[in-house]
Amino acid sequence: MQDEQPNRRWAEYVAHAVHGLTNKAAALRADVSPGTMGNWLDPSWEGRPSAEAVSKFATAFGLDHTEAAARAGVLPSTEGGDVVRAPLSLKDVPTEALLAELGQRAAGGPRENPPVATMERRRRRRRLRFDPDAPAL
């Protein structure tokens, strides 16, 4: 069954992946222009992302490439199309997966794909640790 708005699925998928990031930050992380990111988030956009751009997006956000390609409409339905599903709501995520993620965060373990803002804070901390007046080791 075809969607009446074929880009609605892609827009929802992208919005879920970039939740909490600005268009500019999400675009920087995915190595696409902010305009492209804005198009992807607009369900009424009439274009279609390139397979290469979808692959870069999936890599940047730690997503499954096949699923991303199916959501973007760049994967023929004979290769998985409507079979690939991903949760778009926390209600769809198994409780065990949520608990495992919370446990990892509480333990202070590194996240696979920290938000861009988190990565920037880490860079700043590294720069702040440098003390030019400290004795050389």
Short mmCIF file of C-alpha atoms in Angstrom, two decimals, residues 96-110:
data_model
loop_
_atom_site.label_atom_id
_atom_site.label_comp_id
_atom_site.label_asym_id
_atom_site.label_seq_id
_atom_site.Cartn_x
_atom_site.Cartn_y
_atom_site.Cartn_z
CA GLU A 96 13.97 -4.08 28.60
CA ALA A 97 15.68 -1.91 25.96
CA LEU A 98 14.72 1.27 27.84
CA LEU A 99 16.00 -0.13 31.13
CA ALA A 100 19.27 -1.21 29.52
CA GLU A 101 19.79 2.27 28.07
CA LEU A 102 18.98 3.94 31.40
CA GLY A 103 21.33 1.58 33.22
CA GLN A 104 24.15 2.40 30.82
CA ARG A 105 23.57 6.13 31.20
CA ALA A 106 23.38 5.89 35.00
CA ALA A 107 26.65 3.94 35.04
CA GLY A 108 28.25 6.76 33.10
CA GLY A 109 29.02 4.58 30.11
CA PRO A 110 29.59 6.28 26.78
#
